[in-house]
CSV table of C-alpha atoms in Angstrom, one decimal:
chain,number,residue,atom,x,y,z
T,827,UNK,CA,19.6,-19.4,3.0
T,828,UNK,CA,22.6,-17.6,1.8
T,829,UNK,CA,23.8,-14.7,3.5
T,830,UNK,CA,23.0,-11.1,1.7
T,831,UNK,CA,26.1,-8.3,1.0
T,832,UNK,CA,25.0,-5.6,3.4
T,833,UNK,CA,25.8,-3.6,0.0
T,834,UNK,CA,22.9,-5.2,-1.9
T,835,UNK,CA,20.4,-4.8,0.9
T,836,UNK,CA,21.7,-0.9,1.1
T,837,UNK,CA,20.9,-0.9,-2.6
T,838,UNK,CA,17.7,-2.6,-2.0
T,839,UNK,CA,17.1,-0.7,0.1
T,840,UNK,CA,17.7,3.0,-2.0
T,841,UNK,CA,15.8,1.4,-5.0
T,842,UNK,CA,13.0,0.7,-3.0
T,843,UNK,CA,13.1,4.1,-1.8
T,844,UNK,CA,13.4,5.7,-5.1
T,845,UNK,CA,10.2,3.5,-6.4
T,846,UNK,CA,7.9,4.9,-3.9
T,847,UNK,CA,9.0,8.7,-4.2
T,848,UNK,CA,8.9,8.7,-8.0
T,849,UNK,CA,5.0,7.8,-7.5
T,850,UNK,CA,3.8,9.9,-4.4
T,851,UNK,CA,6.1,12.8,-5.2
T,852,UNK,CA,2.8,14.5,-6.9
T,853,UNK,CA,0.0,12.6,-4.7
T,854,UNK,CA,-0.7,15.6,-2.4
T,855,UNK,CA,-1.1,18.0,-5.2
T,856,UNK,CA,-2.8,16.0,-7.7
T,857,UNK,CA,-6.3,16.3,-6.9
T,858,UNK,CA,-6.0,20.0,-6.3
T,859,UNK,CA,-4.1,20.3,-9.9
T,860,UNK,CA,-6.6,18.5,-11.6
T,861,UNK,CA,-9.4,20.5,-10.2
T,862,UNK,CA,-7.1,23.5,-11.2
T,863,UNK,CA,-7.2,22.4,-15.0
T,864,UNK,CA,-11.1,22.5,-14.7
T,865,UNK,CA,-11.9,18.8,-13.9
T,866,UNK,CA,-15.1,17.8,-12.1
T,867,UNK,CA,-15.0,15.9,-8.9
T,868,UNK,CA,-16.3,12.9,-10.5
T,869,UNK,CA,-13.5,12.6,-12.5
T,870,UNK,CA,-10.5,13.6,-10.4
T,871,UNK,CA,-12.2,10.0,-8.7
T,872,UNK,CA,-12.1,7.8,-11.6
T,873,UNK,CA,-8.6,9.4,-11.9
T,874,UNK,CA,-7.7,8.2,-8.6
T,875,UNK,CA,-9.3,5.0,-9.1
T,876,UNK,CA,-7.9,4.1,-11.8
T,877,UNK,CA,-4.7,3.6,-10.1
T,878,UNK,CA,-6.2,0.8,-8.1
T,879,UNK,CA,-8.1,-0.1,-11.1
T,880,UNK,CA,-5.1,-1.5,-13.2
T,881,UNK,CA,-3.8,-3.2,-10.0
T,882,UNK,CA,-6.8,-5.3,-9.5
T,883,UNK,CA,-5.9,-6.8,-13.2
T,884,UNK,CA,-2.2,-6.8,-13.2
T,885,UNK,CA,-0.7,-7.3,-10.1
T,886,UNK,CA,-2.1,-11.6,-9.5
T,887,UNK,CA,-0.6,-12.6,-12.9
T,888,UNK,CA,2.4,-10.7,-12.3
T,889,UNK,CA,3.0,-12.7,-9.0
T,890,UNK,CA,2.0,-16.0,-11.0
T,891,UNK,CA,4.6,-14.8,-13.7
T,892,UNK,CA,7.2,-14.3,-10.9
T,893,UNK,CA,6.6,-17.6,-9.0
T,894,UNK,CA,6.4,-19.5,-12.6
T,895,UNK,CA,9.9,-18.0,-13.6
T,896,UNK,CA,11.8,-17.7,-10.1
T,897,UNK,CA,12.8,-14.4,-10.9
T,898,UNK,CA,11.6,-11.0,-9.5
T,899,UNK,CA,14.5,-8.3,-10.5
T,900,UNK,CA,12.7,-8.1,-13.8
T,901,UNK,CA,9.5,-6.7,-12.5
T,902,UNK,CA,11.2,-4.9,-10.4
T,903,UNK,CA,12.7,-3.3,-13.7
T,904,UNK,CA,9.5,-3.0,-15.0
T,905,UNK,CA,8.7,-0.6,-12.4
T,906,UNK,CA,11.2,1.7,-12.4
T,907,UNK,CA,10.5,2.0,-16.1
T,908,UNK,CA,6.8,2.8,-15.9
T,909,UNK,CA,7.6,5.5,-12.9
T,910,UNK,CA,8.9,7.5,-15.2
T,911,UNK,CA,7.0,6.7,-18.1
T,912,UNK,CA,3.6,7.4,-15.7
T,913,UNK,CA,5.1,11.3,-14.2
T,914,UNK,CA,6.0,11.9,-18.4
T,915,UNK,CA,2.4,11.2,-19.2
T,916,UNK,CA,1.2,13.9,-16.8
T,917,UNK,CA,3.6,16.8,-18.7
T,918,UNK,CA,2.1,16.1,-21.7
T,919,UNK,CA,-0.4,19.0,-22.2
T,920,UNK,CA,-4.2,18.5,-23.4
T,921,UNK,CA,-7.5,17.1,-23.1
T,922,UNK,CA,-8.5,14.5,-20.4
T,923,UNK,CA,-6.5,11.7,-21.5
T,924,UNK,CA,-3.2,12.4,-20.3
T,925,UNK,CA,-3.7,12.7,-16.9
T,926,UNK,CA,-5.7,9.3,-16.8
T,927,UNK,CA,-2.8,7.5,-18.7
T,928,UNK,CA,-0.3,8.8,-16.4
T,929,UNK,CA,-2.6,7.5,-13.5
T,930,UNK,CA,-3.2,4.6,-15.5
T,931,UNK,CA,0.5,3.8,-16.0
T,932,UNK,CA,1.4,5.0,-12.3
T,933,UNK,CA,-1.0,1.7,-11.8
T,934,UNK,CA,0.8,-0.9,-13.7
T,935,UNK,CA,3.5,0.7,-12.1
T,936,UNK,CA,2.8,-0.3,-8.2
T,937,UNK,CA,1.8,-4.0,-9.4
T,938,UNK,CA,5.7,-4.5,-9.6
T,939,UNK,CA,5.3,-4.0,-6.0
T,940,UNK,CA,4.9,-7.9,-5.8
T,941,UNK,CA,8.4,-8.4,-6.8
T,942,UNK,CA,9.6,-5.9,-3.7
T,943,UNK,CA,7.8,-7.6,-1.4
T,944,UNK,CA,8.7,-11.1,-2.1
T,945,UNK,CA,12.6,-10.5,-3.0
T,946,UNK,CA,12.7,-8.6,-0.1
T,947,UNK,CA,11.1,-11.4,2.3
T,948,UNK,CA,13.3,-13.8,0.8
T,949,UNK,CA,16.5,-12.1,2.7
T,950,UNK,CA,14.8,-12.7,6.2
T,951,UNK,CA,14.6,-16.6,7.5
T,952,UNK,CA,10.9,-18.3,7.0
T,953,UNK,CA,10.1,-16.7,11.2
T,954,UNK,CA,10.9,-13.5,10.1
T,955,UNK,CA,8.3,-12.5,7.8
T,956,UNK,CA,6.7,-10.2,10.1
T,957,UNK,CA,10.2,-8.2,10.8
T,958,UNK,CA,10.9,-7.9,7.1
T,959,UNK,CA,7.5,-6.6,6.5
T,960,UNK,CA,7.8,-4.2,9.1
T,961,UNK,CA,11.5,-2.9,7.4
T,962,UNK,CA,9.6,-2.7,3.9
T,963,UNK,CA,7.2,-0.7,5.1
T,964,UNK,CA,9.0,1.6,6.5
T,965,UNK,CA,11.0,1.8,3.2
T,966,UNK,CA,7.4,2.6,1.6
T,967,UNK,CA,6.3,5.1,3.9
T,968,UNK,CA,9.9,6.8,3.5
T,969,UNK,CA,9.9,7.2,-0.3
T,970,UNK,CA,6.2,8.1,0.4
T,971,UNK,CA,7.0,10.8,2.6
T,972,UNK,CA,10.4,12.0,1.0
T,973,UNK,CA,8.1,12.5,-2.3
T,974,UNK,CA,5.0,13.8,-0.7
T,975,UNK,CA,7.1,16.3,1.3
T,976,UNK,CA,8.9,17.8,-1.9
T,977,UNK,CA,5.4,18.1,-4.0
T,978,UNK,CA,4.2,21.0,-2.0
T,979,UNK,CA,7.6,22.7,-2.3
T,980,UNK,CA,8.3,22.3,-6.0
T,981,UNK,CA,4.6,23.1,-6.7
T,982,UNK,CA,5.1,26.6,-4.9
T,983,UNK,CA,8.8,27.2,-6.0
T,984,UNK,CA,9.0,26.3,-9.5
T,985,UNK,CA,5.1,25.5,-11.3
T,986,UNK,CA,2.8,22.8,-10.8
T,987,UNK,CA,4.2,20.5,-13.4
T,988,UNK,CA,7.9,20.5,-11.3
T,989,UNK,CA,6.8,17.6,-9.2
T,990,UNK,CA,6.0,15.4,-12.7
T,991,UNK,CA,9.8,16.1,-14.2
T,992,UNK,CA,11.2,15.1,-10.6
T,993,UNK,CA,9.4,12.3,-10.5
T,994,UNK,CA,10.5,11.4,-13.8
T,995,UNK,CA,14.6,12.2,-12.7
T,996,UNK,CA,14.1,10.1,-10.0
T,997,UNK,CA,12.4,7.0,-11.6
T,998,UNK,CA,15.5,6.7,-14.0
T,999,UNK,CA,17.9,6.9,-11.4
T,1000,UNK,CA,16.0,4.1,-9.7
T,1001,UNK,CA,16.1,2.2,-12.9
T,1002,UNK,CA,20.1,2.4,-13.4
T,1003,UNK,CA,20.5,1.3,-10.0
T,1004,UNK,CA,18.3,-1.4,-10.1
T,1005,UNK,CA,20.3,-3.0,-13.0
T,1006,UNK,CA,23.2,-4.0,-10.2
T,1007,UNK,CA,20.8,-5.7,-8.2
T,1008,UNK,CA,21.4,-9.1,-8.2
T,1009,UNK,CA,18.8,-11.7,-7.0
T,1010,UNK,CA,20.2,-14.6,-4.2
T,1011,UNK,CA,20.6,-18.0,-5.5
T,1012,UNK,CA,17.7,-19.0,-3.2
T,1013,UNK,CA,15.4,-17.7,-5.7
T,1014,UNK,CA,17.2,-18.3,-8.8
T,1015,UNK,CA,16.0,-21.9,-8.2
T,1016,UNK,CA,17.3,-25.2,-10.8
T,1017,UNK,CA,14.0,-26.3,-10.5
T,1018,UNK,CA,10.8,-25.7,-12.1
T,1019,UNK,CA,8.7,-22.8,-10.5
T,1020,UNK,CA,5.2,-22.6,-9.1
T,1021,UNK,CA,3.1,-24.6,-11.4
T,1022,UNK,CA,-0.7,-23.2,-12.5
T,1023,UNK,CA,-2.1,-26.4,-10.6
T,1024,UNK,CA,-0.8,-25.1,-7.5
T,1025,UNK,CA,-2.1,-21.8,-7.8
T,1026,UNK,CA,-5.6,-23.2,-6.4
T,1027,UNK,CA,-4.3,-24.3,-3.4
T,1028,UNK,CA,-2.6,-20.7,-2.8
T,1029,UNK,CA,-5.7,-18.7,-3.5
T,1030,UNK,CA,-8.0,-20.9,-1.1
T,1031,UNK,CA,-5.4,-20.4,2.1
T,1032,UNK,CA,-7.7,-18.9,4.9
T,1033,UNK,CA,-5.3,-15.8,6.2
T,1034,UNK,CA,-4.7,-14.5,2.8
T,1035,UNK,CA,-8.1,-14.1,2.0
T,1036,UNK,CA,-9.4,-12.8,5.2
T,1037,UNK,CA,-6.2,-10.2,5.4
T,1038,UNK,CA,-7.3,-9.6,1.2
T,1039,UNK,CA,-10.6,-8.1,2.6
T,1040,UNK,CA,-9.4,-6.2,5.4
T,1041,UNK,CA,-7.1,-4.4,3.3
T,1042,UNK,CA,-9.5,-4.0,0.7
T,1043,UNK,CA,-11.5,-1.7,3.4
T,1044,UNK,CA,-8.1,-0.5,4.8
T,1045,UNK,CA,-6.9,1.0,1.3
T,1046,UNK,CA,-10.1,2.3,0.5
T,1047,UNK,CA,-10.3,4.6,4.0
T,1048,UNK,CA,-6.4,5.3,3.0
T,1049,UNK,CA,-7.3,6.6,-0.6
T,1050,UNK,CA,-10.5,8.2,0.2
T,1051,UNK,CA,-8.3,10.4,2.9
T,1052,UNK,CA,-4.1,11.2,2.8
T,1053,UNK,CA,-3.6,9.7,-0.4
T,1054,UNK,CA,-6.8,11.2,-2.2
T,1055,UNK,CA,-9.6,14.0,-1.1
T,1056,UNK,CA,-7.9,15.1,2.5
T,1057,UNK,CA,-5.2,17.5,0.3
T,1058,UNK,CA,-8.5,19.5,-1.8
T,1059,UNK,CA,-10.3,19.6,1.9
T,1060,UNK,CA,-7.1,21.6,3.3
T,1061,UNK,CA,-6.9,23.6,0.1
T,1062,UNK,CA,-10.8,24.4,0.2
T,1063,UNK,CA,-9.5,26.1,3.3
T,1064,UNK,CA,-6.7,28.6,2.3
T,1065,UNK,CA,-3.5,25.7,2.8
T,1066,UNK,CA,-0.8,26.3,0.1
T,1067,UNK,CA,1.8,24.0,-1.0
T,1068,UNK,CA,3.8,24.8,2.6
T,1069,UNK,CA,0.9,23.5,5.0
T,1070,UNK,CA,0.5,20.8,2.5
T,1071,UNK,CA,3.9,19.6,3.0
T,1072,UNK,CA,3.2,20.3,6.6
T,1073,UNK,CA,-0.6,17.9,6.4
T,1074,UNK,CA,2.1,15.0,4.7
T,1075,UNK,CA,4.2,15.3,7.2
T,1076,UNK,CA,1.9,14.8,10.0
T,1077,UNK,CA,0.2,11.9,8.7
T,1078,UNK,CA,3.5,10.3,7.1
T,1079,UNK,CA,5.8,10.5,10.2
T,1080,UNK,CA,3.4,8.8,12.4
T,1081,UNK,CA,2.6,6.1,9.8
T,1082,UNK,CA,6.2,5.1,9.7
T,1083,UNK,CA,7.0,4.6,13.4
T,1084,UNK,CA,3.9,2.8,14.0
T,1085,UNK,CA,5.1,0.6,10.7
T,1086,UNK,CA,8.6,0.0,12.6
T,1087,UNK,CA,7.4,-0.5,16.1
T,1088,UNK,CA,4.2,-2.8,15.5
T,1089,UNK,CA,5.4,-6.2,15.0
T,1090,UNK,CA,8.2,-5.3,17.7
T,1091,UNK,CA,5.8,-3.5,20.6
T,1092,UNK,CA,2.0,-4.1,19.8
T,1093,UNK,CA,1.5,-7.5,18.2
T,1094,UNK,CA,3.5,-9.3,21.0
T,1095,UNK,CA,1.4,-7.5,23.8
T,1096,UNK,CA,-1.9,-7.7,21.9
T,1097,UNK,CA,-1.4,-10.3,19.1
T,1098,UNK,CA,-2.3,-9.9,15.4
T,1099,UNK,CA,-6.5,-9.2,15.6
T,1100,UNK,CA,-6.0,-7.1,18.9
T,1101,UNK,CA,-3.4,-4.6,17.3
T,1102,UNK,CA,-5.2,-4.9,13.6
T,1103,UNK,CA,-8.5,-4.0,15.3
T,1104,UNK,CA,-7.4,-0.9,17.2
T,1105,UNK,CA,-6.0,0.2,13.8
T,1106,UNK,CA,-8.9,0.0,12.5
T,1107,UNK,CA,-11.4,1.5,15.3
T,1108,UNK,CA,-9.0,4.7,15.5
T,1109,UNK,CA,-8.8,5.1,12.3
T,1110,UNK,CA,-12.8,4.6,11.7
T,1111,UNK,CA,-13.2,7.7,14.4
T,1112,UNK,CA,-10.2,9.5,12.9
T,1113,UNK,CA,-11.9,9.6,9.4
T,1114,UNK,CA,-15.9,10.8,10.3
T,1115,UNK,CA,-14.0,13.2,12.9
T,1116,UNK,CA,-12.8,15.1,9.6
T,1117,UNK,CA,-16.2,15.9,8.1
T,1118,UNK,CA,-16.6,17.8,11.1
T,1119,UNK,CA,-13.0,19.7,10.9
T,1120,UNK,CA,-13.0,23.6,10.5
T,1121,UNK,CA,-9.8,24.4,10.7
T,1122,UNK,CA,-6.4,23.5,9.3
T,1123,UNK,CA,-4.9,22.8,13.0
T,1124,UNK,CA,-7.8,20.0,13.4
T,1125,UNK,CA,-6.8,18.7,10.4
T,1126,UNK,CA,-3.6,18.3,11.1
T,1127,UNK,CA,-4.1,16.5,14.3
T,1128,UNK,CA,-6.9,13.4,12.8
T,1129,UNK,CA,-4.3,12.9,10.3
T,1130,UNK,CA,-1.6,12.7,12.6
T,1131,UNK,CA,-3.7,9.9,14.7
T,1132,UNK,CA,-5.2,8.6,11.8
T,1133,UNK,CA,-1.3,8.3,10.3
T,1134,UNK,CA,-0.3,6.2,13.7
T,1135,UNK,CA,-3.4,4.1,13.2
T,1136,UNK,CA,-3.2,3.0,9.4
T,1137,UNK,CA,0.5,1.7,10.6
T,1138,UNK,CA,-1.0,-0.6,13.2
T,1139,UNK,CA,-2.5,-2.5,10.7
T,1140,UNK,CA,-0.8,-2.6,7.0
T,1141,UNK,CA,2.5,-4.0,8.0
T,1142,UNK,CA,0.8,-6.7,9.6
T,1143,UNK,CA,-1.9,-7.5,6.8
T,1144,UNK,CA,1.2,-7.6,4.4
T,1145,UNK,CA,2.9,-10.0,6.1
T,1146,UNK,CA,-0.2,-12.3,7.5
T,1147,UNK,CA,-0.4,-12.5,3.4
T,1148,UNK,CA,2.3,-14.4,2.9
T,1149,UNK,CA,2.9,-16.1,6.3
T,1150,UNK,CA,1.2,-19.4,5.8
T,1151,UNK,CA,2.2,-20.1,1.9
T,1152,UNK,CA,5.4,-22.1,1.3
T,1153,UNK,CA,7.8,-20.2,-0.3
T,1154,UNK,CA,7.6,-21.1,-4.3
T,1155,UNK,CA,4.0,-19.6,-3.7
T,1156,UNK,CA,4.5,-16.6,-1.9
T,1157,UNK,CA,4.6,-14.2,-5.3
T,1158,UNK,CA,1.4,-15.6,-6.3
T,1159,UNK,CA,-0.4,-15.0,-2.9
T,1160,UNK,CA,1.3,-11.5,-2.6
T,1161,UNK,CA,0.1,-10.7,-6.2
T,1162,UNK,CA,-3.7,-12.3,-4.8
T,1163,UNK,CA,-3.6,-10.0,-1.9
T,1164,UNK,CA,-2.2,-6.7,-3.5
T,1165,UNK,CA,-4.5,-7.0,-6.5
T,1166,UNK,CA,-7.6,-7.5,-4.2
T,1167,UNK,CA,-6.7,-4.8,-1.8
T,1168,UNK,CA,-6.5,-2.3,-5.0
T,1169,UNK,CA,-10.2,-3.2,-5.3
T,1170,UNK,CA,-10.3,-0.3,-2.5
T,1171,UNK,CA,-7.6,1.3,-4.1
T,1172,UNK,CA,-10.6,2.4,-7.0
T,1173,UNK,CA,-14.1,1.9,-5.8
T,1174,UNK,CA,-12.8,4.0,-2.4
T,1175,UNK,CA,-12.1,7.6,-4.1
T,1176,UNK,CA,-14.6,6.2,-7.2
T,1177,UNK,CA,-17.4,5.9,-4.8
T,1178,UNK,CA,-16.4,8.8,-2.6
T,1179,UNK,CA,-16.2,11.0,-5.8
T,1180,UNK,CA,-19.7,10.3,-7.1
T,1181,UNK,CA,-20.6,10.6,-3.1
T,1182,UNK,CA,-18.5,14.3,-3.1
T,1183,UNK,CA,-20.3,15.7,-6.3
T,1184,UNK,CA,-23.8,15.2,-4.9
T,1185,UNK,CA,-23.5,15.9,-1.1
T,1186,UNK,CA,-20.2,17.6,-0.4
T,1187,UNK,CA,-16.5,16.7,0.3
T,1188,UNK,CA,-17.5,15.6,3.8
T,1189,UNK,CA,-19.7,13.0,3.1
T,1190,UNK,CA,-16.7,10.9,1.6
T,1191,UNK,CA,-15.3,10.8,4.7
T,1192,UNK,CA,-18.2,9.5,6.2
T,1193,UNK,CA,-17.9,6.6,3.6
T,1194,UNK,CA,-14.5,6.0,4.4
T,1195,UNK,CA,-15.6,5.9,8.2
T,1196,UNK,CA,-18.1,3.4,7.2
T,1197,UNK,CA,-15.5,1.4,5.4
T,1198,UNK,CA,-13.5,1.4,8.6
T,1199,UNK,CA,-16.0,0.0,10.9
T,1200,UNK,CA,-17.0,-2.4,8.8
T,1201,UNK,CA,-13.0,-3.7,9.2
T,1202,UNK,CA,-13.4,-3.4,12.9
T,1203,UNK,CA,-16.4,-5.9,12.5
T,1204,UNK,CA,-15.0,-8.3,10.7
T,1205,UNK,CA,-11.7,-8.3,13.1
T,1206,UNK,CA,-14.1,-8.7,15.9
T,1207,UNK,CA,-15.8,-11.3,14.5
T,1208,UNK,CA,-13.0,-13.5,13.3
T,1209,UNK,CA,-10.9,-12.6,16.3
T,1210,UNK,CA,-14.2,-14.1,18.6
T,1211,UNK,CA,-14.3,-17.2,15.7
T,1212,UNK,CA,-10.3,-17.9,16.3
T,1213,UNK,CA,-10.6,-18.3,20.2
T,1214,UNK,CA,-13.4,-20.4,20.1
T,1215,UNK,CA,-11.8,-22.8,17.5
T,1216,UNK,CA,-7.8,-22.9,20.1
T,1217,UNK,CA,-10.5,-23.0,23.2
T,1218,UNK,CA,-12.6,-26.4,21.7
T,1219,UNK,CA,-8.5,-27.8,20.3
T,1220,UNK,CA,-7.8,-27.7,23.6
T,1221,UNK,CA,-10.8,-29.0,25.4
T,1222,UNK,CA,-10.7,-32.2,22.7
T,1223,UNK,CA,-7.1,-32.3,23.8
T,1224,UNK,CA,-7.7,-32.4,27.3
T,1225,UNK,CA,-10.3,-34.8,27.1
T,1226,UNK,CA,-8.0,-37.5,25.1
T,1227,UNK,CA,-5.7,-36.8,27.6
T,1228,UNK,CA,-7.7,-37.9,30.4
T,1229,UNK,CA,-9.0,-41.0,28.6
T,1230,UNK,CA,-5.5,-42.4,27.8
C-alpha cells in the first residue's frame, strides 16, 4: 500500500463533503415544500421513495462496473454531476414531474456513493476497515448536517427554491475539485479486474448479507423519521425554518459523534452485535416515543437520542459489508449492500406514506418502530447463533486436544 499526500486525503476529504451537502441541503424542507405546492401525502412518499428506489437498480452494477474497471474517480464524477443536475430539476417550475426527476436524479446520484466508500477504504491497511468507515461517516453526517442546517435558513431568508440553487453551486464546485483527484496505484491495478464469475462468490458471503438486511430495516426507520416525515410533524406544530435548523441539528450532532467514537469506544467493550443491537433497541423506543410527542421540545429530545443511536449502528454495518471480501471484490459487495439497504430507503417513507394518508402522521412512526424491533430481533438472534457456533469450535477443539 502506497502512502496517500495528506493533500489528497484533505481533498477527499472536501469533495466528500461537498457530495453530501449538495443532496441534504433541501432534505428538511422538502416534504413540507411539496405539501406547500399542494401534493398529497401519498405522493410526497413515492417522492421520497423514489430516491431509494433508483438505488436499489443502480448502485450493484455500478460497484460491478467499478471492480470490473479498477477505477472509482469516474463514478465519483458522475456524482458530482447528477447533484447538480438533481437540485436543477427541482427549480424547474410545473406539474408533478419535476420534483420526482429531481428525486429521481438525486437517486442515481447517491449510487456513486460505492465509489466513496471503496476509494476511501483503500487508503486505510486491510485491519482498518472499521476506522476508515468510522472517518467516512463522519464525512457523511458532516456534509449532511452543513446542508441540512443551511435549508431552514435559506428557506426563511431568501424563498423556498434558495436551497435548490445552493445545492446546485455547491455540486459544481464539488465536481471541479474532484477532477484533481487522483486514484493510488493500488487501485489502478495492471491486471484484469473483478471478473462476472466471481461476483457469485461475493454476493453469497454470510456478513454482507446479514448486515444487507439490517440496514435495510435501519434506512427504512432513518427515512421514515430525520430524513423524511419528522420535519412536516414539527411544522404541523408551528416550527419555522429556525427550529427546523434547530430539529437537524439535534439529531445530526449526536449522529456524528456516535459515528466517530463507535468503532473506537463501543464495539471494543461490547463487540459488533452488542453495540449494533443497542442501536437498534434505542432507536425502536426513540421512534414510537414520537407518535406520542406534543410539543417541539419532546421532539427535539427523541431525535437527539434517536441521532446518538442510528450512529451506533451504520458505521459499523458499512464496514461489516466489506470486511470479509478480498479487495478486487469489495466495490461489488459495497454496491450489493448499498443497493439492498435502499430497499428501505423506498418502501420506508412509501409504506409510511400510504400508512400517513389513512391513519395519521403518527402511525408511520409506529411502522418505523416496528421496523426497528424487528432489527433488534434479528441481532439477537444471530448474535445467540454466533456464540453457540465459537462455543461448539472450541469444545471440538478441546476435545481433539485431549485425545492427541
Amino acid at each position: 500500500m502506497n502512502a496517500i499526500p495528506a493533500t489528497q486525503r484533505l481533498l477527499f476529504t472536501t469533495i466528500t463533503i461537498l457530495y453530501w451537502t449538495s443532496m441534504y441541503v433541501y432534505v428538511p424542507t422538502l416534504s413540507p415544500y411539496l405539501s406547500d405546492r399542494g401534493f398529497s401525502l401519498p405522493f410526497i412518499g413515492i417522492v421520497l421513495g423514489s430516491y431509494g428506489l433508483v438505488q436499489m437498480f443502480v448502485r450493484f452494477p455500478l460497484g460491478i462496473l467499478s471492480d470490473r474497471f479498477g477505477k472509482r474517480k469516474p463514478f465519483i464524477l458522475l456524482g458530482m454531476l447528477t447533484a447538480g443536475i438533481s437540485c436543477l430539476l427541482f427549480l424547474i417550475p410545473g406539474p408533478w414531474i419535476w420534483p420526482l426527476a429531481g428525486r429521481l436524479m438525486a437517486g442515481v446520484c447517491a449510487s456513486t456513493w460505492v465509489a466513496f466508500t471503496v476509494l476511501y477504504a483503500s487508503y486505510f491497511g486491510s485491519g482498518q476497515t472499521g476506522r476508515a468507515m468510522g472517518n467516512i461517516s463522519v464525512m457523511t453526517v458532516s456534509g449532511q448536517m452543513i446542508g441540512m442546517l443551511l435549508s431552514g435558513w435559506l428557506t426563511d431568508g431568501f424563498s423556498p427554491n434558495a436551497p435548490f440553487t445552493l445545492g446546485a453551486i455547491i455540486a459544481i464546485i464539488g465536481l471541479l475539485l474532484a477532477l484533481m483527484l487522483k486514484e493510488p496505484r493500488a487501485n489502478q491495478r495492471e491486471q484484469p479486474g473483478m471478473s462476472f464469475a466471481m461476483i457469485k462468490n461475493v454476493v453469497r458471503t454470510k456478513t454482507l448479507l446479514q448486515v444487507s438486511l439490517l440496514s435495510i430495516l435501519a434506512h427504512g426507520v432513518l427515512f421514515i423519521t430525520m430524513f423524511g416525515f419528522t420535519p412536516l410533524k414539527a411544522a404541523e406544530m408551528g416550527a419555522n425554518g429556525v427550529k427546523l435548523t434547530l430539529l437537524v441539528f439535534a439529531f445530526m450532532l449526536p449522529h456524528a459523534f456516535a459515528s466517530l467514537v463507535t468503532a473506537r469506544w463501543f464495539t471494543p467493550r461490547f463487540g459488533y452485535w452488542g453495540t449494533i443491537g443497542a442501536g437498534f433497541f434505542i432507536s425502536a423506543v426513540c421512534t414510537a416515543a414520537m407518535a406520542f410527542t406534543g410539543s417541539m421540545e419532546m421532539l427535539v429530545i427523541t431525535q437527539a437520542i434517536n441521532g446518538f443511536a442510528q450512529g451506533l449502528h451504520m458505521p459499523l454495518l458499512l464496514g461489516l459489508a466489506i470486511r470479509d471480501v478480498e479487495h478486487a471484490g469489495r466495490a461489488t459487495a459495497m454496491g450489493l449492500y448499498q443497493a439492498l439497504y435502499a430497499v428501505g430507503m423506498f418502501s420506508g417513507p412509501f409504506l409510511a406514506g400510504w400508512l400517513n394518508e389513512s391513519w395519521g402522521l403518527n402511525s408511520g412512526f409506529l411502522f418505523g418502530s416496528l421496523l426497528g424491533a424487528a432489527a433488534f430481533i434479528l441481532v439477537l438472534v444471530w448474535a445467540l447463533s454466533e456464540r453457540k457456533s465459537v462455543v461448539k469450535v472450541d469444545g471440538e477443539y478441546a476435545e481433539e486436544a485431549g485425545r492427541s
